[in-house]
Each structure stands twice: as C-alpha cells, then as structure tokens.
Short mmCIF file of C-alpha atoms and ligand atoms in Angstrom, two decimals:
data_model
loop_
_atom_site.label_atom_id
_atom_site.label_comp_id
_atom_site.label_asym_id
_atom_site.label_seq_id
_atom_site.Cartn_x
_atom_site.Cartn_y
_atom_site.Cartn_z
CA MET A 1 -0.08 -0.02 0.04
CA ILE A 2 1.18 3.52 -0.89
CA GLU A 3 2.48 5.67 1.89
CA TRP A 4 -0.11 8.40 2.67
CA SER A 5 2.10 11.11 2.31
CA GLU A 6 3.26 9.76 -1.41
CA LEU A 7 -0.55 10.19 -2.45
CA ARG A 8 -0.86 12.48 -5.56
CA VAL A 9 -3.82 13.44 -7.63
CA ASN A 10 -3.82 12.39 -11.30
CA ALA A 11 -2.85 15.82 -13.23
CA SER A 12 -3.56 14.92 -16.62
CA ARG A 13 -7.05 13.27 -15.63
CA LEU A 14 -7.77 16.64 -13.75
CA GLN A 15 -6.85 18.58 -16.73
CA ARG A 16 -8.86 16.59 -18.94
CA CYS A 17 -12.06 16.80 -16.82
CA LEU A 18 -11.55 20.53 -16.86
CA GLU A 19 -11.24 20.65 -20.51
CA GLU A 20 -14.35 18.20 -20.88
CA LEU A 21 -16.42 20.33 -18.59
CA SER A 22 -15.25 23.46 -20.88
CA VAL A 23 -17.61 22.52 -23.78
CA PHE A 24 -20.45 23.31 -21.81
CA GLY A 25 -21.60 27.07 -22.38
CA ARG A 26 -18.51 27.69 -24.91
CA PRO A 27 -19.22 30.01 -27.55
CA VAL A 28 -20.20 28.20 -31.09
CA GLY A 29 -17.17 27.56 -32.77
CA GLY A 30 -14.78 28.63 -30.14
CA THR A 31 -11.99 26.97 -28.34
CA PHE A 32 -11.06 26.16 -24.53
CA ALA A 33 -9.47 30.01 -24.78
CA ASP A 34 -12.77 31.55 -25.53
CA GLY A 35 -14.30 30.52 -22.16
CA ILE A 36 -17.82 29.69 -21.16
CA THR A 37 -21.31 31.47 -20.57
CA ARG A 38 -22.91 28.74 -18.17
CA VAL A 39 -25.25 31.01 -16.37
CA ALA A 40 -27.09 29.09 -13.73
CA PHE A 41 -30.34 27.42 -14.71
CA SER A 42 -29.43 27.60 -18.53
CA GLU A 43 -29.12 24.81 -20.94
CA ALA A 44 -25.49 24.95 -20.82
CA ASP A 45 -25.67 24.85 -16.80
CA LEU A 46 -28.04 21.67 -17.18
CA ALA A 47 -25.62 19.87 -19.27
CA SER A 48 -22.60 20.43 -17.47
CA ARG A 49 -24.50 19.28 -14.25
CA ARG A 50 -25.32 16.25 -16.16
CA TYR A 51 -21.72 15.56 -16.68
CA VAL A 52 -20.64 16.20 -13.12
CA ILE A 53 -23.15 13.92 -11.88
CA GLU A 54 -22.01 11.18 -14.05
CA LEU A 55 -18.57 11.86 -12.94
CA MET A 56 -19.40 11.61 -9.48
CA ARG A 57 -21.32 8.27 -9.88
CA ALA A 58 -18.30 6.79 -11.68
CA ALA A 59 -16.52 7.80 -8.70
CA ARG A 60 -18.88 5.56 -6.64
CA LEU A 61 -20.22 8.81 -4.45
CA ASP A 62 -23.90 8.11 -3.39
CA THR A 63 -25.14 11.27 -5.57
CA TRP A 64 -28.11 13.13 -5.24
CA ILE A 65 -29.69 16.59 -6.05
CA ASP A 66 -30.95 18.27 -2.64
CA ALA A 67 -34.03 20.65 -2.79
CA ALA A 68 -31.80 23.74 -3.40
CA GLY A 69 -30.61 22.28 -6.53
CA ASN A 70 -27.12 21.28 -5.02
CA ILE A 71 -25.47 18.17 -6.28
CA ILE A 72 -24.26 16.38 -3.43
CA GLY A 73 -21.81 13.21 -3.58
CA HIS A 74 -21.59 11.07 -0.23
CA ARG A 75 -18.74 8.72 0.25
CA LYS A 76 -19.06 6.58 3.66
CA GLY A 77 -16.75 6.77 6.39
CA ARG A 78 -15.30 4.14 8.70
CA ASP A 79 -16.88 6.15 11.63
CA THR A 80 -20.54 5.95 10.52
CA ALA A 81 -21.38 8.46 13.38
CA SER A 82 -19.13 11.23 12.60
CA LYS A 83 -19.68 14.41 10.64
CA PRO A 84 -19.06 14.75 7.19
CA ILE A 85 -15.79 16.64 5.87
CA VAL A 86 -17.39 18.38 2.88
CA PHE A 87 -15.64 20.09 -0.06
CA GLY A 88 -16.64 21.54 -3.54
CA SER A 89 -17.40 24.63 -5.15
CA HIS A 90 -19.61 25.78 -8.08
CA ILE A 91 -19.70 25.15 -11.91
CA ASP A 92 -22.02 28.01 -13.00
CA SER A 93 -20.40 30.98 -14.39
CA VAL A 94 -20.68 34.76 -15.18
CA PRO A 95 -21.67 35.70 -18.79
CA CYS A 96 -18.47 35.41 -20.81
CA GLY A 97 -16.40 33.88 -17.92
CA GLY A 98 -13.50 31.58 -17.77
CA ASN A 99 -12.54 27.95 -17.28
CA PHE A 100 -11.27 27.81 -13.80
CA ASP A 101 -13.49 29.84 -11.51
CA GLY A 102 -15.40 27.26 -9.21
CA GLN A 103 -14.73 24.67 -11.72
CA LEU A 104 -11.18 23.93 -10.54
CA GLY A 105 -12.76 23.36 -6.95
CA CYS A 106 -15.25 20.95 -8.11
CA MET A 107 -13.17 18.68 -10.44
CA ALA A 108 -10.19 18.51 -7.90
CA SER A 109 -12.94 17.51 -5.31
CA ILE A 110 -14.04 14.46 -7.47
CA GLU A 111 -10.33 13.69 -8.44
CA LEU A 112 -9.69 13.54 -4.86
CA ILE A 113 -12.41 10.79 -4.55
CA ARG A 114 -11.02 9.06 -7.36
CA ILE A 115 -7.45 8.77 -5.89
CA LEU A 116 -8.87 7.47 -2.46
CA ASN A 117 -10.79 4.76 -4.44
CA GLU A 118 -7.81 3.88 -6.18
CA HIS A 119 -5.87 3.40 -3.20
CA ASP A 120 -8.62 1.85 -1.14
CA ILE A 121 -8.20 4.47 1.50
CA TRP A 122 -11.14 5.00 3.90
CA THR A 123 -11.31 8.08 6.17
CA HIS A 124 -13.06 8.05 9.53
CA HIS A 125 -15.39 10.79 8.65
CA PRO A 126 -17.70 10.64 5.59
CA LEU A 127 -16.68 12.75 2.73
CA GLU A 128 -19.06 15.02 0.74
CA VAL A 129 -18.50 16.51 -2.54
CA ALA A 130 -20.68 19.37 -2.96
CA VAL A 131 -21.45 21.47 -6.34
CA TRP A 132 -23.42 24.45 -5.26
CA SER A 133 -26.29 25.65 -7.28
CA ASN A 134 -26.07 29.36 -8.81
CA GLU A 135 -23.17 30.65 -6.99
CA GLU A 136 -22.63 33.67 -9.24
CA ASP A 137 -25.92 35.31 -8.73
CA GLY A 138 -26.85 35.04 -5.28
CA MET A 139 -25.09 31.80 -3.82
CA THR A 140 -28.45 30.02 -3.94
CA GLY A 141 -27.52 26.54 -2.98
CA SER A 142 -25.25 27.53 -0.26
CA ARG A 143 -27.35 29.88 1.34
CA ALA A 144 -30.47 27.53 1.05
CA VAL A 145 -28.29 25.12 2.98
CA LEU A 146 -28.34 27.62 5.89
CA GLY A 147 -31.96 28.19 5.65
CA GLU A 148 -31.16 31.71 4.46
CA LEU A 149 -32.55 32.01 1.05
CA SER A 150 -35.41 34.47 1.26
CA ARG A 151 -38.67 34.83 -0.68
CA LYS A 152 -37.26 37.67 -2.31
CA ALA A 153 -34.16 35.73 -3.29
CA LEU A 154 -36.59 33.05 -4.94
CA ASP A 155 -38.19 35.69 -6.91
CA HIS A 156 -34.94 37.22 -8.09
CA THR A 157 -34.15 36.46 -11.87
CA VAL A 158 -31.15 34.98 -13.16
CA ASN A 159 -30.88 35.58 -16.84
CA GLY A 160 -34.66 35.70 -17.41
CA VAL A 161 -35.17 32.79 -14.93
CA ARG A 162 -37.01 33.02 -11.63
CA VAL A 163 -34.80 31.55 -9.09
CA ALA A 164 -37.45 29.29 -7.94
CA ASP A 165 -38.40 28.26 -11.17
CA GLY A 166 -34.59 27.72 -12.11
CA LEU A 167 -34.47 25.20 -8.94
CA ARG A 168 -37.28 23.11 -10.36
CA ARG A 169 -35.47 23.17 -13.91
CA ILE A 170 -32.18 21.80 -12.01
CA GLY A 171 -34.01 19.15 -10.02
CA GLY A 172 -34.36 21.05 -6.62
CA ASP A 173 -37.77 21.83 -5.39
CA PRO A 174 -38.27 25.56 -3.93
CA ASP A 175 -41.24 24.15 -1.99
CA ARG A 176 -39.25 21.95 0.16
CA LEU A 177 -35.97 24.04 0.73
CA ASN A 178 -36.30 22.99 4.35
CA GLU A 179 -35.36 19.45 3.32
CA ALA A 180 -31.82 21.13 2.00
CA CYS A 181 -31.32 22.90 5.21
CA ARG A 182 -28.69 21.76 7.59
CA ALA A 183 -28.10 22.35 11.11
CA ARG A 184 -25.19 24.48 12.24
CA GLY A 185 -22.62 22.26 13.56
CA SER A 186 -23.46 19.39 11.55
CA ILE A 187 -20.32 19.22 9.47
CA GLU A 188 -17.14 18.44 10.69
CA SER A 189 -15.54 21.04 8.19
CA TYR A 190 -15.66 22.74 4.97
CA LEU A 191 -12.86 23.15 2.46
CA GLU A 192 -12.81 24.88 -0.96
CA LEU A 193 -10.22 25.24 -3.35
CA HIS A 194 -10.61 28.17 -5.92
CA ILE A 195 -8.63 30.05 -8.19
CA GLU A 196 -7.26 33.54 -6.28
CA GLN A 197 -9.04 35.93 -9.29
CA GLY A 198 -6.43 38.59 -8.13
CA SER A 199 -2.67 38.77 -8.52
CA VAL A 200 -1.39 38.50 -4.99
CA LEU A 201 -0.08 35.01 -5.27
CA GLU A 202 1.69 35.56 -8.75
CA SER A 203 3.30 38.75 -7.76
CA ALA A 204 4.54 36.97 -4.87
CA ARG A 205 5.56 33.76 -6.85
CA VAL A 206 3.94 31.59 -4.29
CA SER A 207 1.86 28.67 -5.30
CA ILE A 208 -0.80 28.20 -2.67
CA GLY A 209 -2.63 30.86 -0.94
CA VAL A 210 -4.37 30.12 2.64
CA VAL A 211 -7.27 31.98 2.93
CA ASP A 212 -7.66 33.78 6.40
CA GLY A 213 -11.18 34.98 5.64
CA ILE A 214 -13.57 36.56 3.09
CA VAL A 215 -13.94 40.11 3.48
CA SER A 216 -17.14 42.03 5.00
CA ILE A 217 -18.89 44.51 2.76
CA ASP A 218 -20.65 47.44 3.39
CA ALA A 219 -22.77 49.13 0.78
CA TYR A 220 -24.02 52.72 0.93
CA GLU A 221 -26.34 54.77 -1.13
CA VAL A 222 -25.62 58.48 -1.87
CA ASP A 223 -28.43 60.81 -2.74
CA ILE A 224 -27.25 64.56 -3.95
CA HIS A 225 -29.72 67.11 -4.53
CA GLY A 226 -28.53 70.08 -6.24
CA PHE A 227 -30.05 72.54 -8.58
CA GLN A 228 -31.04 71.57 -12.14
CA ASN A 229 -30.36 74.86 -14.43
CA HIS A 230 -29.29 76.18 -17.88
CA ALA A 231 -25.64 75.09 -18.61
CA GLY A 232 -25.15 78.24 -20.71
CA THR A 233 -26.61 80.96 -18.61
CA THR A 234 -25.94 79.72 -15.01
CA SER A 235 -22.35 81.22 -14.04
CA MET A 236 -20.15 78.72 -12.32
CA ARG A 237 -20.48 80.77 -8.98
CA GLU A 238 -24.21 80.10 -8.85
CA ARG A 239 -24.38 76.33 -9.77
CA ARG A 240 -25.41 73.77 -7.33
CA ASN A 241 -23.85 71.03 -9.23
CA ALA A 242 -24.81 67.60 -8.06
CA LEU A 243 -22.58 65.77 -10.37
CA LEU A 244 -19.43 67.94 -9.16
CA ALA A 245 -20.39 66.53 -5.68
CA ALA A 246 -20.32 63.17 -6.77
CA ALA A 247 -17.07 63.48 -8.48
CA LYS A 248 -15.63 64.94 -5.18
CA ILE A 249 -17.10 61.90 -3.15
CA ILE A 250 -15.63 59.62 -5.69
CA GLN A 251 -12.33 61.28 -5.08
CA ALA A 252 -13.02 61.24 -1.19
CA VAL A 253 -13.62 57.53 -1.20
CA GLU A 254 -10.09 56.79 -3.00
CA THR A 255 -8.27 59.17 -0.36
CA GLU A 256 -10.01 57.67 2.70
CA VAL A 257 -9.58 54.10 1.63
CA THR A 258 -5.81 54.50 0.87
CA ARG A 259 -5.24 56.53 3.81
CA PHE A 260 -3.61 53.47 5.53
CA PRO A 261 -1.76 50.52 4.22
CA GLY A 262 -3.62 47.41 3.72
CA PRO A 263 -5.69 45.47 1.26
CA GLN A 264 -9.07 47.19 1.90
CA VAL A 265 -10.92 48.66 -1.22
CA GLY A 266 -13.46 50.96 -2.06
CA THR A 267 -15.66 51.48 -5.27
CA VAL A 268 -18.07 54.03 -6.70
CA GLY A 269 -19.49 51.79 -9.59
CA HIS A 270 -22.96 53.06 -10.22
CA LEU A 271 -24.37 56.44 -10.94
CA ASP A 272 -27.55 57.62 -12.09
CA VAL A 273 -27.30 61.38 -13.22
CA PHE A 274 -30.46 63.44 -14.01
CA PRO A 275 -31.32 64.76 -16.17
CA ASN A 276 -28.07 63.50 -17.72
CA ALA A 277 -27.87 65.94 -20.68
CA ARG A 278 -25.07 67.82 -22.24
CA ASN A 279 -26.45 71.09 -21.82
CA VAL A 280 -27.98 70.98 -18.10
CA VAL A 281 -26.36 71.59 -14.93
CA PRO A 282 -27.13 68.12 -13.23
CA GLY A 283 -29.69 68.51 -10.37
CA TRP A 284 -29.48 65.16 -9.20
CA VAL A 285 -27.28 62.26 -8.88
CA LYS A 286 -27.78 58.97 -6.87
CA HIS A 287 -24.67 56.29 -6.74
CA SER A 288 -23.11 53.57 -4.96
CA VAL A 289 -20.41 53.35 -2.51
CA GLU A 290 -18.86 49.83 -1.57
CA LEU A 291 -16.26 49.04 0.61
CA ARG A 292 -14.46 45.78 1.43
CA GLU A 293 -12.14 44.83 4.30
CA LEU A 294 -11.82 41.95 6.50
CA SER A 295 -12.03 43.66 9.74
CA GLU A 296 -15.53 45.16 10.49
CA ASP A 297 -14.02 47.68 12.53
CA THR A 298 -11.70 49.15 10.04
CA LEU A 299 -14.65 49.13 7.41
CA HIS A 300 -16.93 50.87 9.77
CA ARG A 301 -14.06 53.48 10.43
CA MET A 302 -13.80 54.06 6.54
CA GLY A 303 -17.52 54.49 6.19
CA GLU A 304 -17.63 57.12 8.97
CA ALA A 305 -14.40 58.98 7.62
CA ILE A 306 -16.18 59.08 4.18
CA ARG A 307 -19.41 60.16 5.73
CA LEU A 308 -17.60 63.23 7.16
CA ARG A 309 -16.03 64.31 3.92
CA VAL A 310 -19.30 63.85 2.35
CA GLN A 311 -20.78 66.56 4.91
CA GLU A 312 -18.07 69.00 3.95
CA ILE A 313 -18.65 68.52 -0.03
CA ALA A 314 -22.10 69.31 0.87
CA THR A 315 -21.36 72.54 2.17
CA GLU A 316 -18.67 73.24 -0.37
CA THR A 317 -20.84 72.26 -3.36
CA ARG A 318 -24.06 73.81 -1.59
CA THR A 319 -26.06 70.75 -2.37
CA GLU A 320 -27.96 68.27 0.17
CA ILE A 321 -26.28 64.89 0.21
CA ALA A 322 -28.16 61.76 2.07
CA PHE A 323 -25.32 59.02 2.77
CA SER A 324 -27.06 55.73 3.89
CA GLN A 325 -25.94 52.37 4.57
CA ILE A 326 -27.93 50.01 2.66
CA GLU A 327 -26.08 46.67 3.38
CA HIS A 328 -23.62 44.88 5.62
CA ASN A 329 -22.32 41.56 5.19
CA ALA A 330 -20.14 40.16 8.07
CA PRO A 331 -16.94 38.57 7.13
CA ALA A 332 -16.47 34.86 7.17
CA LEU A 333 -13.18 34.11 8.95
CA ALA A 334 -11.28 30.73 8.17
CA ALA A 335 -10.77 28.46 11.13
CA PRO A 336 -7.14 28.88 12.66
CA ASP A 337 -6.55 25.01 12.93
CA ILE A 338 -7.63 24.45 9.27
CA GLN A 339 -5.41 27.17 7.94
CA GLN A 340 -2.47 25.35 9.82
CA HIS A 341 -3.75 22.35 8.26
CA ILE A 342 -3.38 23.77 4.81
CA GLU A 343 0.07 24.94 5.55
CA ALA A 344 1.13 21.86 6.57
CA ALA A 345 -0.33 19.87 3.74
CA ALA A 346 1.35 22.39 1.56
CA SER A 347 4.70 22.08 3.21
CA GLY A 348 4.69 18.49 3.18
CA LEU A 349 4.26 18.65 -1.06
CA GLY A 350 7.22 21.17 -0.87
CA LEU A 351 4.86 24.10 -1.83
CA GLN A 352 5.37 27.52 -0.35
CA THR A 353 2.27 29.30 1.02
CA MET A 354 1.08 32.78 2.04
CA ARG A 355 -2.06 33.83 3.98
CA LEU A 356 -4.37 36.29 2.10
CA THR A 357 -7.83 37.85 2.32
CA SER A 358 -10.59 37.03 -0.24
CA GLY A 359 -12.20 40.01 -1.64
CA ALA A 360 -14.44 38.00 -3.58
CA GLY A 361 -17.37 36.24 -2.20
CA HIS A 362 -17.51 32.45 -2.27
CA ASP A 363 -19.90 29.73 -1.20
CA ALA A 364 -17.43 28.98 1.74
CA GLN A 365 -18.51 32.13 3.55
CA MET A 366 -21.89 30.64 3.85
CA LEU A 367 -20.46 27.11 4.71
CA SER A 368 -18.55 28.94 7.60
CA LYS A 369 -21.91 29.21 9.74
CA LEU A 370 -22.29 25.70 9.27
CA GLY A 371 -18.75 24.51 10.66
CA PRO A 372 -15.11 25.09 10.55
CA MET A 373 -14.10 26.54 7.10
CA GLY A 374 -10.77 26.76 4.99
CA MET A 375 -10.15 28.08 1.66
CA ILE A 376 -7.22 27.09 -0.46
CA PHE A 377 -6.03 29.53 -3.38
CA VAL A 378 -4.17 28.89 -6.32
CA PRO A 379 -2.66 31.96 -8.67
CA SER A 380 -4.57 33.53 -11.52
CA VAL A 381 -2.32 34.27 -14.47
CA ASP A 382 -2.30 38.20 -14.54
CA GLY A 383 -4.93 38.19 -11.96
CA ILE A 384 -7.78 37.80 -14.57
CA SER A 385 -11.09 36.47 -13.71
CA HIS A 386 -14.61 36.42 -14.86
CA SER A 387 -13.23 36.70 -18.28
CA PRO A 388 -12.55 34.18 -20.93
CA LYS A 389 -8.74 35.06 -20.31
CA GLU A 390 -9.11 33.62 -16.73
CA LEU A 391 -6.29 31.25 -16.47
CA SER A 392 -4.45 29.12 -13.81
CA THR A 393 -1.36 26.94 -14.98
CA TRP A 394 -2.20 23.12 -15.12
CA ASN A 395 0.74 22.90 -12.66
CA ASP A 396 -0.95 25.16 -10.17
CA CYS A 397 -4.06 23.58 -10.56
CA SER A 398 -2.73 20.10 -9.73
CA ASN A 399 -0.72 21.62 -6.81
CA GLY A 400 -4.07 22.93 -5.47
CA ALA A 401 -5.94 19.49 -5.91
CA ASN A 402 -3.02 17.85 -4.02
CA VAL A 403 -3.13 20.39 -1.40
CA LEU A 404 -6.94 19.85 -0.96
CA LEU A 405 -6.40 16.13 -0.84
CA HIS A 406 -3.74 16.33 1.84
CA THR A 407 -5.80 18.71 3.95
CA VAL A 408 -8.75 16.53 3.77
CA LEU A 409 -6.50 13.60 5.18
CA ARG A 410 -5.00 15.69 7.60
CA LEU A 411 -8.30 16.96 8.96
CA ASP A 412 -9.72 13.33 9.00
CA ARG A 413 -7.06 12.38 11.34
CA ALA A 414 -6.81 15.24 13.64
CA ARG A 415 -10.62 15.57 14.38
ZN1 ZN B 1 -16.19 31.27 -7.75
#
C-alpha cells in the first residue's frame, strides 16, 4: 500500500476533466481559450450538471440533488457516527466567464475521491463533494443550506429565469427547501479550492494561498440634490452641481480608503445622473459606494471617515446629500486550525504558502456558519477572472488539488 504522504492526484485526468467540462457553454465554434457562458439554470448549466453527476457516480459517490439544486456526492466513512468533511465549489459562471472559477474546486474534489478509491483508502469521516447551485448570482444553493434563502431571493431573476423556477429546472424543489437545510455544527469542516482571481500570489511567486477570511462588505447609497439649471446661462459661481459633488465624493472614497496601508478597497461603480444631458447642470445624482475589508471595525471607520467628507462636500457644493448604509455583509473567517492544516499539507508537498484575504465572495462564506471553514487559493495568471482570459497553469491546478487532498486527510486524522 502506498505511503499516505506519497499520494498525488492524477494531474492529466484533472486537466482532461476541466477541458471536458469547458465545452458546456462554450461559444459556438470556439475553443477552450474562448471561455464559457454558463449562467445558472441555462441549458449549458443543465448539461454541465449532468456531466458532473456522471463523474460523481463513476467515482462511486452516492449522488443526489437536494431541494436547493445542489449536487451532493457522499462517500461513507469508517466511523458512521461522525460528521462529514465537505468540500466543493460551483460550476455555473458569469456571462463570458472562464474555465477555472468554481470549476477547479469541483473537478479537484471529484479527483480526490477517485484517488482514495484507487488506493482503497477509507477515511474515518464521511466525505461529501458539493457542487453548489447558482453561486454567481446570489449563492442560492449554499445560502439555502443555511436556511437563509429569502422569498425575495427566490423571486430574483437570473438571466430571465426566476430562481424558484430555475431550481425546479435543475432538479430542486423551492417548496421543500427546508429539506436541504442543515443544522449549524452538522459538518466536521468545509474546504474549498478556488482560483485567487487576483494577482497577489502571482506577484509574490507563491503557489498556494491560505485564505484567512472572506471580506466584510458595506454598501452605501448616496443621494445628492443640487439644482438643475441651464448650462449656458448659469454662472459657475451660482451652480449647485450634483455631479460635481459626486465627483468629489468619488475622490474622497479613494483618499479615505488608501489613507492606511492594507488590502481594503472602495468603489463607486454605479451612478444615476439626472437629467443626464449635455446642456444641463445636473440637479440630482444617486450613486453607490461599496467598501470591502476583513475587519468590520476598520470597515466601519472607513465608512464614517467618508461620511464626514460627504458633509464637507455638501457645504462646498451647496448641495444636500444623504449618505445611507444599505447593506452590511459580515466577514467569514477561516478556522485557524484549518489554515494550519492547509499550510502543513502544502509544506509536506514542498509548496510555499502565504496567507491572504479573499476580496470576492464564495460559497465558503455561507458554509463557515455550518462548521469550521478553510479555503485554498491557486494563482490566477495576470490576476484575471470573470473573463474568458481567466487562466491558472495546469501545474498550479494540480498543486492546489494535492493540497486539498492532503488537507482532507489531515483533518480526518486530527478530528
Ligand atoms: Zn467562484
């Protein structure tokens, strides 16, 4: 029997599966490099799900679709009373997305099972591969598992399909979501391998990222009332230009967010300008401010600093500005001991690691409420993601899959 530490995933089989998966949603006449459009509940999503279910059954996983449309593959453990170690990701994509986001984690999870089968290794804990439904537009599947899928979320439309109808289409049942719900504490741990989608690892030339947490997000709405007037006859001195105030706020967000060193980010990404005409001084602007940072405390302080600046800008521009918080998403912290297990697994494989914070949302942030969570990142070439140009080298992909494999085995022994 092979020594546990010698176990490796089959890198060429992992690559082949990712390539096979990439045909679902590929533009007509395109190649792997053209990426995919595999929006949740679309025909491409359905076809890719059938492919994945086949792979999971071939890997002798007891496979089913839960009421939230998640594909779950269960492998029994030696200790039947113990909680499952769950790992997986998603296979839906954004429109014109790439071949690695979510998909690497799913294909590596199935590959891990195949390797254990081939070496007849049986873990103490049951293992579960999870392919979460509709990650990209609302994290439907992982949210439902927590019992946090609202009526409003079910009515939300994804590419023209109501989420509730979409769930029926993929084999779920929105009227029985409670059956997909899992109790807090019911899983041993959750692991997700994912591409970084940024350039931190590439710049540092490190092959494995150990995620310390997924950022907290605060969203604000800024409502600016100036005075709409003629762009030819209103002197500069007389103007109460709502768009000028918005421009100053955009600059203030930049200044306040970069005031201290750190990975925190702030974005003004959406503006409504009224009346939005070339020859009219804008009378009204509504725009977004979104701030992301792991520490809720730092996030709150950034928001308050911007609020102070907004008050000054209102005075400077003689406008009235309402600055209101409309959303707060708590951060999801990775469990410290799982981070250590990932580091030990990587080091056993001769791979360098660094800790980093995920600025993007992942199913893992939902699962962190069910049990201890850990995430493994691999480098994204040029930091590009949500694009057909999204790329991770096959070597980095198999490194990540090996770290996932060894982390699962370590967690199984440790707990
Ligand atoms: Zn993803």
